[in-house]
Short mmCIF file of N, CA, C and O and ligand atoms in Angstrom, two decimals:
data_model
loop_
_atom_site.label_atom_id
_atom_site.label_comp_id
_atom_site.label_asym_id
_atom_site.label_seq_id
_atom_site.Cartn_x
_atom_site.Cartn_y
_atom_site.Cartn_z
N MET T 4 2.37 -10.43 -0.59
CA MET T 4 2.45 -10.77 0.82
C MET T 4 1.17 -10.36 1.52
O MET T 4 0.73 -9.23 1.39
N SER T 5 0.62 -11.26 2.25
CA SER T 5 -0.54 -10.88 3.03
C SER T 5 -0.05 -10.50 4.43
O SER T 5 1.13 -10.61 4.73
N SER T 6 -0.95 -10.06 5.26
CA SER T 6 -0.55 -9.38 6.50
C SER T 6 0.62 -10.07 7.23
O SER T 6 0.60 -11.26 7.48
N ILE T 7 1.59 -9.25 7.54
CA ILE T 7 2.85 -9.75 8.06
C ILE T 7 2.97 -9.31 9.52
O ILE T 7 2.80 -8.14 9.84
N THR T 8 3.23 -10.27 10.38
CA THR T 8 3.27 -9.91 11.80
C THR T 8 4.60 -9.26 12.18
O THR T 8 4.63 -8.38 13.02
N ASP T 9 5.68 -9.67 11.54
CA ASP T 9 6.97 -9.12 11.90
C ASP T 9 7.69 -8.60 10.64
O ASP T 9 8.60 -9.23 10.13
N PRO T 10 7.25 -7.44 10.14
CA PRO T 10 7.83 -6.95 8.88
C PRO T 10 9.34 -6.71 8.99
O PRO T 10 10.06 -6.90 8.01
N GLU T 11 9.82 -6.34 10.15
CA GLU T 11 11.24 -6.03 10.27
C GLU T 11 12.11 -7.23 9.95
O GLU T 11 13.05 -7.15 9.17
N TYR T 12 11.76 -8.38 10.55
CA TYR T 12 12.53 -9.59 10.32
C TYR T 12 12.51 -9.96 8.84
O TYR T 12 13.54 -10.23 8.22
N LEU T 13 11.29 -9.94 8.28
CA LEU T 13 11.12 -10.35 6.89
C LEU T 13 11.87 -9.44 5.92
O LEU T 13 12.56 -9.90 5.00
N MET T 14 11.75 -8.13 6.11
CA MET T 14 12.40 -7.18 5.21
C MET T 14 13.92 -7.27 5.32
O MET T 14 14.64 -7.13 4.34
N GLU T 15 14.40 -7.52 6.53
CA GLU T 15 15.84 -7.67 6.72
C GLU T 15 16.35 -8.90 5.97
O GLU T 15 17.38 -8.85 5.31
N GLU T 16 15.59 -9.99 6.05
CA GLU T 16 15.96 -11.21 5.33
C GLU T 16 15.97 -10.98 3.83
O GLU T 16 16.87 -11.41 3.11
N ILE T 17 14.94 -10.28 3.35
CA ILE T 17 14.88 -9.99 1.91
C ILE T 17 16.08 -9.14 1.51
O ILE T 17 16.75 -9.41 0.52
N ALA T 18 16.36 -8.12 2.31
CA ALA T 18 17.47 -7.21 2.00
C ALA T 18 18.80 -7.97 1.95
O ALA T 18 19.64 -7.71 1.10
N ASN T 19 18.96 -8.95 2.85
CA ASN T 19 20.22 -9.68 2.91
C ASN T 19 20.35 -10.73 1.82
O ASN T 19 21.45 -11.08 1.41
N ASN T 20 19.22 -11.26 1.38
CA ASN T 20 19.26 -12.42 0.49
C ASN T 20 18.80 -12.19 -0.94
O ASN T 20 19.08 -13.00 -1.80
N CYS T 21 18.07 -11.13 -1.17
CA CYS T 21 17.53 -10.90 -2.51
C CYS T 21 18.03 -9.56 -3.03
O CYS T 21 17.42 -8.53 -2.78
N LYS T 22 19.14 -9.61 -3.75
CA LYS T 22 19.75 -8.36 -4.19
C LYS T 22 18.94 -7.66 -5.29
O LYS T 22 19.06 -6.47 -5.50
N ASN T 23 18.15 -8.45 -6.01
CA ASN T 23 17.38 -7.85 -7.10
C ASN T 23 15.90 -7.76 -6.78
O ASN T 23 15.05 -7.94 -7.64
N PHE T 24 15.61 -7.46 -5.53
CA PHE T 24 14.22 -7.37 -5.10
C PHE T 24 13.76 -5.93 -5.26
O PHE T 24 14.20 -5.04 -4.54
N PHE T 25 12.85 -5.69 -6.23
CA PHE T 25 12.45 -4.32 -6.51
C PHE T 25 10.95 -4.08 -6.47
O PHE T 25 10.50 -2.95 -6.61
N GLU T 26 10.18 -5.16 -6.34
CA GLU T 26 8.73 -4.97 -6.40
C GLU T 26 8.07 -5.69 -5.24
O GLU T 26 8.43 -6.81 -4.92
N LEU T 27 7.10 -5.01 -4.64
CA LEU T 27 6.43 -5.61 -3.49
C LEU T 27 4.95 -5.27 -3.49
O LEU T 27 4.57 -4.14 -3.77
N LYS T 28 4.16 -6.28 -3.20
CA LYS T 28 2.72 -6.06 -3.03
C LYS T 28 2.35 -6.51 -1.63
O LYS T 28 2.68 -7.62 -1.22
N VAL T 29 1.72 -5.63 -0.91
CA VAL T 29 1.30 -5.94 0.45
C VAL T 29 -0.22 -5.95 0.50
O VAL T 29 -0.87 -5.03 0.01
N MET T 30 -0.78 -7.00 1.05
CA MET T 30 -2.22 -7.08 1.23
C MET T 30 -2.48 -7.12 2.72
O MET T 30 -2.07 -8.05 3.40
N GLY T 31 -3.15 -6.13 3.19
CA GLY T 31 -3.42 -6.09 4.62
C GLY T 31 -2.87 -4.81 5.23
O GLY T 31 -2.29 -4.00 4.52
N PRO T 32 -3.03 -4.62 6.50
CA PRO T 32 -2.71 -3.34 7.12
C PRO T 32 -1.26 -2.92 6.90
O PRO T 32 -0.34 -3.73 7.00
N PHE T 33 -1.09 -1.65 6.55
CA PHE T 33 0.24 -1.11 6.30
C PHE T 33 0.37 0.14 7.17
O PHE T 33 -0.21 1.18 6.88
N GLU T 34 1.11 -0.01 8.24
CA GLU T 34 1.20 1.08 9.21
C GLU T 34 2.59 1.71 9.25
O GLU T 34 3.49 1.29 8.54
N ASP T 35 2.73 2.70 10.13
CA ASP T 35 3.96 3.50 10.19
C ASP T 35 5.22 2.64 10.31
O ASP T 35 6.21 2.88 9.65
N LYS T 36 5.13 1.63 11.19
CA LYS T 36 6.32 0.82 11.45
C LYS T 36 6.75 0.05 10.19
O LYS T 36 7.94 0.00 9.85
N PHE T 37 5.77 -0.51 9.50
CA PHE T 37 6.05 -1.26 8.28
C PHE T 37 6.70 -0.31 7.25
O PHE T 37 7.69 -0.66 6.61
N ALA T 38 6.16 0.90 7.14
CA ALA T 38 6.70 1.86 6.18
C ALA T 38 8.16 2.20 6.52
O ALA T 38 9.03 2.23 5.64
N SER T 39 8.45 2.42 7.79
CA SER T 39 9.81 2.76 8.20
C SER T 39 10.78 1.61 7.92
O SER T 39 11.91 1.81 7.49
N VAL T 40 10.29 0.39 8.15
CA VAL T 40 11.11 -0.80 7.91
C VAL T 40 11.44 -0.93 6.42
O VAL T 40 12.57 -1.25 6.03
N LEU T 41 10.44 -0.65 5.58
CA LEU T 41 10.67 -0.71 4.13
C LEU T 41 11.75 0.28 3.71
O LEU T 41 12.65 -0.03 2.94
N VAL T 42 11.63 1.50 4.24
CA VAL T 42 12.60 2.53 3.88
C VAL T 42 14.00 2.14 4.36
O VAL T 42 14.99 2.34 3.67
N ARG T 43 14.06 1.51 5.53
CA ARG T 43 15.37 1.14 6.07
C ARG T 43 16.02 -0.01 5.30
O ARG T 43 17.18 0.04 4.95
N TYR T 44 15.22 -1.06 5.02
CA TYR T 44 15.82 -2.26 4.44
C TYR T 44 15.72 -2.34 2.92
O TYR T 44 16.55 -3.00 2.29
N LEU T 45 14.68 -1.77 2.35
CA LEU T 45 14.52 -1.89 0.89
C LEU T 45 14.41 -0.50 0.24
O LEU T 45 13.43 -0.20 -0.44
N PRO T 46 15.42 0.34 0.45
CA PRO T 46 15.32 1.71 -0.07
C PRO T 46 15.33 1.79 -1.59
O PRO T 46 15.00 2.83 -2.15
N LYS T 47 15.67 0.68 -2.26
CA LYS T 47 15.73 0.73 -3.73
C LYS T 47 14.46 0.20 -4.38
O LYS T 47 14.43 -0.02 -5.60
N LEU T 48 13.44 -0.02 -3.59
CA LEU T 48 12.18 -0.54 -4.12
C LEU T 48 11.66 0.37 -5.24
O LEU T 48 11.67 1.59 -5.11
N ARG T 49 11.22 -0.26 -6.33
CA ARG T 49 10.73 0.54 -7.47
C ARG T 49 9.22 0.50 -7.61
O ARG T 49 8.62 1.44 -8.12
N VAL T 50 8.64 -0.65 -7.25
CA VAL T 50 7.20 -0.81 -7.42
C VAL T 50 6.59 -1.27 -6.10
O VAL T 50 7.07 -2.24 -5.50
N LEU T 51 5.56 -0.58 -5.67
CA LEU T 51 4.89 -0.97 -4.43
C LEU T 51 3.39 -0.88 -4.63
O LEU T 51 2.87 0.14 -5.08
N SER T 52 2.70 -1.95 -4.28
CA SER T 52 1.25 -1.92 -4.34
C SER T 52 0.67 -2.23 -2.97
O SER T 52 1.04 -3.22 -2.34
N LEU T 53 -0.22 -1.37 -2.53
CA LEU T 53 -0.92 -1.57 -1.26
C LEU T 53 -2.42 -1.66 -1.53
O LEU T 53 -3.24 -1.49 -0.64
N ARG T 54 -2.75 -1.91 -2.80
CA ARG T 54 -4.15 -1.90 -3.25
C ARG T 54 -5.09 -2.64 -2.29
O ARG T 54 -4.78 -3.73 -1.84
N CYS T 55 -6.21 -2.01 -2.00
CA CYS T 55 -7.24 -2.61 -1.15
C CYS T 55 -6.76 -2.91 0.27
O CYS T 55 -7.18 -3.91 0.86
N SER T 56 -5.88 -2.09 0.79
CA SER T 56 -5.41 -2.30 2.16
C SER T 56 -5.75 -1.09 3.02
O SER T 56 -6.11 -0.04 2.52
N MET T 57 -5.57 -1.29 4.29
CA MET T 57 -5.70 -0.19 5.22
C MET T 57 -4.30 0.39 5.42
O MET T 57 -3.35 -0.35 5.67
N LEU T 58 -4.15 1.69 5.26
CA LEU T 58 -2.86 2.28 5.56
C LEU T 58 -3.03 3.60 6.29
O LEU T 58 -4.11 4.18 6.27
N THR T 59 -1.99 4.03 6.94
CA THR T 59 -2.08 5.31 7.64
C THR T 59 -1.47 6.39 6.75
O THR T 59 -0.61 6.13 5.91
N MET T 60 -1.96 7.60 6.95
CA MET T 60 -1.43 8.73 6.20
C MET T 60 0.06 8.89 6.46
O MET T 60 0.84 9.17 5.57
N LYS T 61 0.45 8.65 7.72
CA LYS T 61 1.86 8.80 8.07
C LYS T 61 2.71 7.77 7.29
O LYS T 61 3.79 8.10 6.80
N ALA T 62 2.21 6.55 7.17
CA ALA T 62 2.93 5.51 6.43
C ALA T 62 3.10 5.94 4.98
O ALA T 62 4.17 5.76 4.38
N LEU T 63 2.06 6.53 4.42
CA LEU T 63 2.13 6.99 3.03
C LEU T 63 3.22 8.07 2.88
O LEU T 63 4.00 8.05 1.92
N ILE T 64 3.26 8.98 3.83
CA ILE T 64 4.25 10.05 3.77
C ILE T 64 5.67 9.48 3.93
O ILE T 64 6.60 9.88 3.22
N ILE T 65 5.84 8.51 4.83
CA ILE T 65 7.15 7.89 5.03
C ILE T 65 7.64 7.27 3.72
O ILE T 65 8.79 7.43 3.32
N ILE T 66 6.72 6.57 3.04
CA ILE T 66 7.05 5.92 1.77
C ILE T 66 7.44 6.95 0.71
O ILE T 66 8.46 6.83 0.03
N LEU T 67 6.62 7.99 0.58
CA LEU T 67 6.86 8.99 -0.47
C LEU T 67 8.14 9.78 -0.20
O LEU T 67 8.85 10.17 -1.12
N ASP T 68 8.44 10.01 1.07
CA ASP T 68 9.66 10.76 1.41
C ASP T 68 10.91 9.89 1.40
O ASP T 68 12.00 10.37 1.12
N GLY T 69 10.72 8.60 1.72
CA GLY T 69 11.89 7.77 1.98
C GLY T 69 12.33 6.86 0.85
O GLY T 69 13.51 6.49 0.77
N LEU T 70 11.41 6.44 -0.01
CA LEU T 70 11.77 5.50 -1.08
C LEU T 70 12.09 6.30 -2.34
O LEU T 70 11.23 6.54 -3.19
N HIS T 71 13.35 6.68 -2.47
CA HIS T 71 13.71 7.60 -3.56
C HIS T 71 13.75 6.94 -4.93
O HIS T 71 13.74 7.62 -5.94
N SER T 72 13.79 5.60 -4.96
CA SER T 72 13.79 4.93 -6.27
C SER T 72 12.39 4.52 -6.71
O SER T 72 12.23 3.93 -7.78
N LEU T 73 11.41 4.79 -5.87
CA LEU T 73 10.06 4.34 -6.18
C LEU T 73 9.54 4.98 -7.47
O LEU T 73 9.62 6.20 -7.64
N GLU T 74 9.05 4.12 -8.37
CA GLU T 74 8.53 4.61 -9.65
C GLU T 74 7.02 4.43 -9.74
O GLU T 74 6.33 5.22 -10.36
N VAL T 75 6.54 3.34 -9.14
CA VAL T 75 5.12 3.03 -9.25
C VAL T 75 4.55 2.75 -7.87
O VAL T 75 5.10 1.95 -7.11
N LEU T 76 3.46 3.43 -7.56
CA LEU T 76 2.78 3.20 -6.28
C LEU T 76 1.29 3.05 -6.54
O LEU T 76 0.68 3.89 -7.19
N ASN T 77 0.74 1.96 -6.05
CA ASN T 77 -0.69 1.72 -6.22
C ASN T 77 -1.36 1.74 -4.84
O ASN T 77 -1.12 0.86 -4.03
N ILE T 78 -2.17 2.75 -4.61
CA ILE T 78 -2.95 2.78 -3.36
C ILE T 78 -4.46 2.84 -3.70
O ILE T 78 -5.23 3.42 -2.96
N SER T 79 -4.81 2.21 -4.81
CA SER T 79 -6.23 2.17 -5.19
C SER T 79 -7.05 1.44 -4.14
O SER T 79 -6.61 0.43 -3.61
N HIS T 80 -8.23 1.93 -3.89
CA HIS T 80 -9.21 1.30 -2.99
C HIS T 80 -8.66 1.07 -1.59
O HIS T 80 -9.05 0.13 -0.91
N CYS T 81 -7.71 1.91 -1.20
CA CYS T 81 -7.16 1.80 0.15
C CYS T 81 -8.02 2.60 1.13
O CYS T 81 -8.66 3.57 0.76
N LEU T 82 -7.98 2.14 2.34
CA LEU T 82 -8.62 2.88 3.42
C LEU T 82 -7.49 3.63 4.11
O LEU T 82 -6.62 3.01 4.73
N ILE T 83 -7.48 4.95 3.98
CA ILE T 83 -6.36 5.72 4.52
C ILE T 83 -6.79 6.40 5.82
O ILE T 83 -7.74 7.17 5.85
N GLU T 84 -6.07 6.04 6.85
CA GLU T 84 -6.42 6.57 8.17
C GLU T 84 -5.58 7.80 8.46
O GLU T 84 -4.35 7.74 8.47
N GLY T 85 -6.26 8.91 8.67
CA GLY T 85 -5.56 10.13 9.02
C GLY T 85 -5.69 10.42 10.49
O GLY T 85 -5.73 9.50 11.30
N GLN T 86 -5.80 11.69 10.79
CA GLN T 86 -5.97 12.10 12.18
C GLN T 86 -7.34 11.69 12.70
O GLN T 86 -8.35 11.96 12.06
N LYS T 87 -7.36 11.05 13.83
CA LYS T 87 -8.66 10.71 14.44
C LYS T 87 -9.19 11.91 15.21
O LYS T 87 -8.46 12.57 15.93
N THR T 88 -10.46 12.20 15.04
CA THR T 88 -11.10 13.26 15.82
C THR T 88 -12.33 12.65 16.48
O THR T 88 -12.78 11.58 16.07
N PRO T 89 -12.88 13.33 17.48
CA PRO T 89 -14.08 12.76 18.11
C PRO T 89 -15.21 12.55 17.10
O PRO T 89 -16.04 11.65 17.26
N ALA T 90 -15.22 13.38 16.05
CA ALA T 90 -16.32 13.32 15.10
C ALA T 90 -16.16 12.21 14.06
O ALA T 90 -17.14 11.77 13.45
N SER T 91 -14.94 11.76 13.82
CA SER T 91 -14.78 10.76 12.77
C SER T 91 -13.70 9.75 13.14
O SER T 91 -12.90 9.97 14.04
N ARG T 92 -13.71 8.64 12.43
CA ARG T 92 -12.67 7.63 12.64
C ARG T 92 -11.38 8.05 11.94
O ARG T 92 -10.38 7.35 11.99
N GLY T 93 -11.46 9.20 11.25
CA GLY T 93 -10.25 9.71 10.64
C GLY T 93 -9.93 9.15 9.26
O GLY T 93 -8.81 9.24 8.80
N ILE T 94 -10.94 8.58 8.60
CA ILE T 94 -10.70 8.06 7.26
C ILE T 94 -10.60 9.24 6.28
O ILE T 94 -11.49 10.09 6.23
N VAL T 95 -9.50 9.25 5.53
CA VAL T 95 -9.23 10.36 4.62
C VAL T 95 -10.09 10.23 3.37
O VAL T 95 -10.14 9.16 2.76
N LYS T 96 -10.76 11.32 3.00
CA LYS T 96 -11.66 11.29 1.82
C LYS T 96 -10.93 11.62 0.53
O LYS T 96 -11.29 11.15 -0.53
N GLU T 97 -9.96 12.51 0.63
CA GLU T 97 -9.16 12.78 -0.57
C GLU T 97 -7.75 13.20 -0.18
O GLU T 97 -7.50 13.63 0.94
N LEU T 98 -6.84 13.04 -1.14
CA LEU T 98 -5.43 13.35 -0.87
C LEU T 98 -5.20 14.85 -1.00
O LEU T 98 -5.71 15.48 -1.92
N ASP T 99 -4.44 15.41 -0.08
CA ASP T 99 -4.22 16.86 -0.17
C ASP T 99 -3.04 17.19 -1.09
O ASP T 99 -2.33 16.31 -1.56
N GLU T 100 -2.88 18.48 -1.33
CA GLU T 100 -1.85 18.99 -2.24
C GLU T 100 -0.45 18.46 -1.92
O GLU T 100 0.32 18.10 -2.82
N SER T 101 -0.12 18.44 -0.62
CA SER T 101 1.25 18.07 -0.26
C SER T 101 1.55 16.62 -0.66
O SER T 101 2.65 16.30 -1.11
N ILE T 102 0.56 15.75 -0.52
CA ILE T 102 0.75 14.35 -0.93
C ILE T 102 0.87 14.27 -2.45
O ILE T 102 1.76 13.60 -2.99
N LEU T 103 -0.02 14.97 -3.14
CA LEU T 103 0.00 14.92 -4.61
C LEU T 103 1.33 15.46 -5.14
O LEU T 103 1.86 14.96 -6.13
N LYS T 104 1.88 16.46 -4.46
CA LYS T 104 3.14 17.03 -4.89
C LYS T 104 4.27 16.00 -4.72
O LYS T 104 5.08 15.80 -5.63
N LYS T 105 4.28 15.35 -3.56
CA LYS T 105 5.30 14.30 -3.34
C LYS T 105 5.15 13.20 -4.38
O LYS T 105 6.13 12.68 -4.91
N ALA T 106 3.91 12.83 -4.67
CA ALA T 106 3.64 11.71 -5.57
C ALA T 106 3.90 12.08 -7.04
O ALA T 106 4.00 11.19 -7.88
N SER T 107 4.01 13.37 -7.31
CA SER T 107 4.19 13.77 -8.71
C SER T 107 5.56 13.34 -9.26
O SER T 107 5.78 13.34 -10.46
N GLN T 108 6.46 12.90 -8.38
CA GLN T 108 7.76 12.42 -8.85
C GLN T 108 7.69 10.98 -9.36
O GLN T 108 8.62 10.50 -10.01
N LEU T 109 6.59 10.31 -9.05
CA LEU T 109 6.45 8.92 -9.49
C LEU T 109 6.09 8.87 -10.98
O LEU T 109 5.50 9.80 -11.52
N HIS T 110 6.41 7.73 -11.62
CA HIS T 110 5.97 7.55 -13.01
C HIS T 110 4.49 7.23 -13.03
O HIS T 110 3.77 7.60 -13.93
N GLU T 111 4.07 6.46 -12.05
CA GLU T 111 2.69 6.01 -12.02
C GLU T 111 2.20 6.02 -10.58
O GLU T 111 2.85 5.46 -9.69
N PHE T 112 1.09 6.67 -10.36
CA PHE T 112 0.50 6.75 -9.02
C PHE T 112 -0.97 6.41 -9.16
O PHE T 112 -1.76 7.21 -9.67
N LYS T 113 -1.31 5.19 -8.78
CA LYS T 113 -2.69 4.74 -8.96
C LYS T 113 -3.47 4.95 -7.67
O LYS T 113 -3.06 4.46 -6.61
N THR T 114 -4.56 5.67 -7.79
CA THR T 114 -5.41 5.88 -6.63
C THR T 114 -6.87 5.69 -7.01
O THR T 114 -7.24 5.77 -8.18
N CYS T 115 -7.66 5.44 -6.00
CA CYS T 115 -9.12 5.44 -6.15
C CYS T 115 -9.67 5.56 -4.75
O CYS T 115 -9.32 4.77 -3.89
N MET T 116 -10.45 6.59 -4.51
CA MET T 116 -11.07 6.78 -3.19
C MET T 116 -12.48 7.30 -3.42
O MET T 116 -12.79 8.43 -3.12
N LYS T 117 -13.30 6.46 -4.01
CA LYS T 117 -14.65 6.91 -4.34
C LYS T 117 -15.69 6.13 -3.54
O LYS T 117 -15.64 4.90 -3.49
N ASP T 118 -16.63 6.86 -2.96
CA ASP T 118 -17.70 6.19 -2.22
C ASP T 118 -18.49 5.27 -3.14
O ASP T 118 -19.05 4.27 -2.70
N SER T 119 -18.54 5.62 -4.43
CA SER T 119 -19.35 4.84 -5.36
C SER T 119 -18.61 3.60 -5.87
O SER T 119 -19.21 2.76 -6.55
N CYS T 120 -17.32 3.48 -5.55
CA CYS T 120 -16.54 2.35 -6.08
C CYS T 120 -16.77 1.10 -5.23
O CYS T 120 -16.65 1.13 -4.01
N ILE T 121 -17.05 0.02 -5.91
CA ILE T 121 -17.40 -1.20 -5.20
C ILE T 121 -16.22 -1.77 -4.43
O ILE T 121 -16.37 -2.26 -3.30
N LEU T 122 -15.02 -1.65 -4.99
CA LEU T 122 -13.84 -2.16 -4.28
C LEU T 122 -13.52 -1.31 -3.06
O LEU T 122 -13.10 -1.82 -2.02
N CYS T 123 -13.68 0.01 -3.19
CA CYS T 123 -13.49 0.89 -2.03
C CYS T 123 -14.48 0.51 -0.93
O CYS T 123 -14.11 0.43 0.24
N GLN T 124 -15.71 0.24 -1.32
CA GLN T 124 -16.72 -0.14 -0.33
C GLN T 124 -16.36 -1.46 0.35
O GLN T 124 -16.53 -1.63 1.55
N ARG T 125 -15.81 -2.38 -0.46
CA ARG T 125 -15.46 -3.68 0.11
C ARG T 125 -14.28 -3.57 1.07
O ARG T 125 -14.24 -4.24 2.10
N THR T 126 -13.29 -2.72 0.70
CA THR T 126 -12.15 -2.54 1.60
C THR T 126 -12.64 -2.01 2.95
O THR T 126 -12.18 -2.44 4.01
N LYS T 127 -13.59 -1.08 2.87
CA LYS T 127 -14.14 -0.51 4.10
C LYS T 127 -14.90 -1.58 4.89
O LYS T 127 -14.71 -1.74 6.09
N ALA T 128 -15.74 -2.33 4.18
CA ALA T 128 -16.56 -3.34 4.86
C ALA T 128 -15.68 -4.43 5.49
O ALA T 128 -15.97 -4.93 6.57
N ASP T 129 -14.59 -4.77 4.81
CA ASP T 129 -13.69 -5.82 5.31
C ASP T 129 -12.59 -5.24 6.19
O ASP T 129 -11.63 -5.92 6.55
N GLU T 130 -12.70 -3.98 6.50
CA GLU T 130 -11.77 -3.27 7.39
C GLU T 130 -10.31 -3.39 6.98
O GLU T 130 -9.43 -3.64 7.80
N GLY T 131 -10.07 -3.21 5.70
CA GLY T 131 -8.69 -3.11 5.22
C GLY T 131 -7.98 -4.42 4.99
O GLY T 131 -6.78 -4.45 4.81
N LEU T 132 -8.73 -5.51 5.04
CA LEU T 132 -8.12 -6.81 4.74
C LEU T 132 -9.14 -7.60 3.93
O LEU T 132 -9.97 -8.32 4.49
N LEU T 133 -9.10 -7.39 2.63
CA LEU T 133 -10.14 -7.94 1.77
C LEU T 133 -10.20 -9.46 1.81
O LEU T 133 -9.18 -10.14 1.72
N ARG T 134 -11.42 -9.97 1.95
CA ARG T 134 -11.64 -11.42 1.89
C ARG T 134 -11.86 -11.75 0.42
O ARG T 134 -12.99 -11.86 -0.04
N TRP T 135 -10.75 -11.93 -0.29
CA TRP T 135 -10.84 -12.08 -1.74
C TRP T 135 -11.66 -13.29 -2.15
O TRP T 135 -12.30 -13.30 -3.21
N TYR T 136 -11.65 -14.33 -1.34
CA TYR T 136 -12.37 -15.55 -1.69
C TYR T 136 -13.88 -15.32 -1.82
O TYR T 136 -14.58 -16.10 -2.44
N LYS T 137 -14.36 -14.22 -1.22
CA LYS T 137 -15.80 -13.93 -1.31
C LYS T 137 -16.18 -13.34 -2.67
O LYS T 137 -17.34 -13.28 -3.00
N TYR T 138 -15.18 -12.86 -3.40
CA TYR T 138 -15.49 -12.05 -4.57
C TYR T 138 -15.17 -12.77 -5.88
O TYR T 138 -14.70 -13.90 -5.89
N GLU T 139 -15.39 -12.04 -6.99
CA GLU T 139 -15.23 -12.62 -8.31
C GLU T 139 -13.78 -13.05 -8.57
O GLU T 139 -12.84 -12.35 -8.19
N GLU T 140 -13.64 -14.14 -9.29
CA GLU T 140 -12.32 -14.62 -9.66
C GLU T 140 -11.60 -13.56 -10.52
O GLU T 140 -12.21 -12.95 -11.39
N GLY T 141 -10.32 -13.33 -10.26
CA GLY T 141 -9.56 -12.39 -11.08
C GLY T 141 -9.67 -10.94 -10.63
O GLY T 141 -8.93 -10.08 -11.09
N LEU T 142 -10.59 -10.69 -9.72
CA LEU T 142 -10.80 -9.33 -9.26
C LEU T 142 -9.57 -8.76 -8.54
O LEU T 142 -9.27 -7.57 -8.63
N TRP T 143 -8.84 -9.63 -7.85
CA TRP T 143 -7.69 -9.18 -7.08
C TRP T 143 -6.64 -8.48 -7.95
O TRP T 143 -5.84 -7.70 -7.46
N LYS T 144 -6.66 -8.76 -9.26
CA LYS T 144 -5.64 -8.13 -10.11
C LYS T 144 -6.25 -7.19 -11.14
O LYS T 144 -5.55 -6.68 -12.02
N ALA T 145 -7.56 -6.94 -11.04
CA ALA T 145 -8.26 -6.19 -12.09
C ALA T 145 -7.58 -4.88 -12.48
O ALA T 145 -7.38 -4.63 -13.66
N ASP T 146 -7.21 -4.05 -11.52
CA ASP T 146 -6.52 -2.81 -11.89
C ASP T 146 -5.18 -2.70 -11.15
O ASP T 146 -4.77 -1.65 -10.70
N GLU T 147 -4.53 -3.84 -11.07
CA GLU T 147 -3.22 -3.89 -10.42
C GLU T 147 -2.13 -3.39 -11.37
O GLU T 147 -2.33 -3.35 -12.58
N VAL T 148 -1.02 -2.96 -10.80
CA VAL T 148 0.17 -2.61 -11.59
C VAL T 148 0.48 -3.82 -12.48
O VAL T 148 0.46 -4.95 -12.00
N SER T 149 0.76 -3.58 -13.76
CA SER T 149 0.85 -4.71 -14.69
C SER T 149 1.88 -5.76 -14.29
O SER T 149 1.63 -6.95 -14.41
N SER T 150 3.02 -5.35 -13.75
CA SER T 150 4.05 -6.33 -13.41
C SER T 150 3.65 -7.20 -12.21
O SER T 150 4.27 -8.22 -11.96
N LEU T 151 2.63 -6.79 -11.48
CA LEU T 151 2.20 -7.56 -10.31
C LEU T 151 0.92 -8.36 -10.56
O LEU T 151 0.51 -9.16 -9.74
N ALA T 152 0.29 -8.14 -11.70
CA ALA T 152 -0.95 -8.84 -12.02
C ALA T 152 -0.64 -10.13 -12.76
O ALA T 152 -0.97 -10.30 -13.92
N LEU T 153 0.03 -11.04 -12.08
CA LEU T 153 0.55 -12.24 -12.75
C LEU T 153 -0.52 -13.32 -12.89
O LEU T 153 -1.34 -13.47 -12.03
ZN1 ZN J 10 -12.03 2.23 -5.46
#
C-alpha cells in the first residue's frame, strides 16, 4: 500500500472482510494515528514492512507494544522522527535500548540506519516517500521480508 489518506476506513474494511489478513507493507508516511488504527483493527498482524518510509518514534512504540502477534518487522532505511528540538529536525540516529528490548520478542527485526547506506540517503532525500521509478529495477524488494518480495 502506498500512502493512504484515510487509514481508519481502509483498515476497518480489511478487518471486516479479510479474515486471513496477516501481512502488510506500507510505503509512505507512517504516523501515530496509522499505528493506532493498525493496533485497533488488525491486532493479529504477523508481518509488517515500513521499509524506506518516514515514521515517528511514537508510531514504532505503538506497533511494538500493541501488535502482540507481530513476528516480522522491517524498518530498514526508514526515516524515524523523534523529538523535535530547536537544534535538529528530530531524526533518530539509532534505536535505544528500550526499543531494542521491545523488538527482541520478534522473530525478525530488520533495520538499517546508516549515513553511508544509499537507500537511507534516498529515503531522506525523498522525504520518506521514495520515488521508486527513479531507481534501479527490483530495488524496491532488494532486502524486503521474503514473503513480501513478490
Ligand atoms: Zn539503509
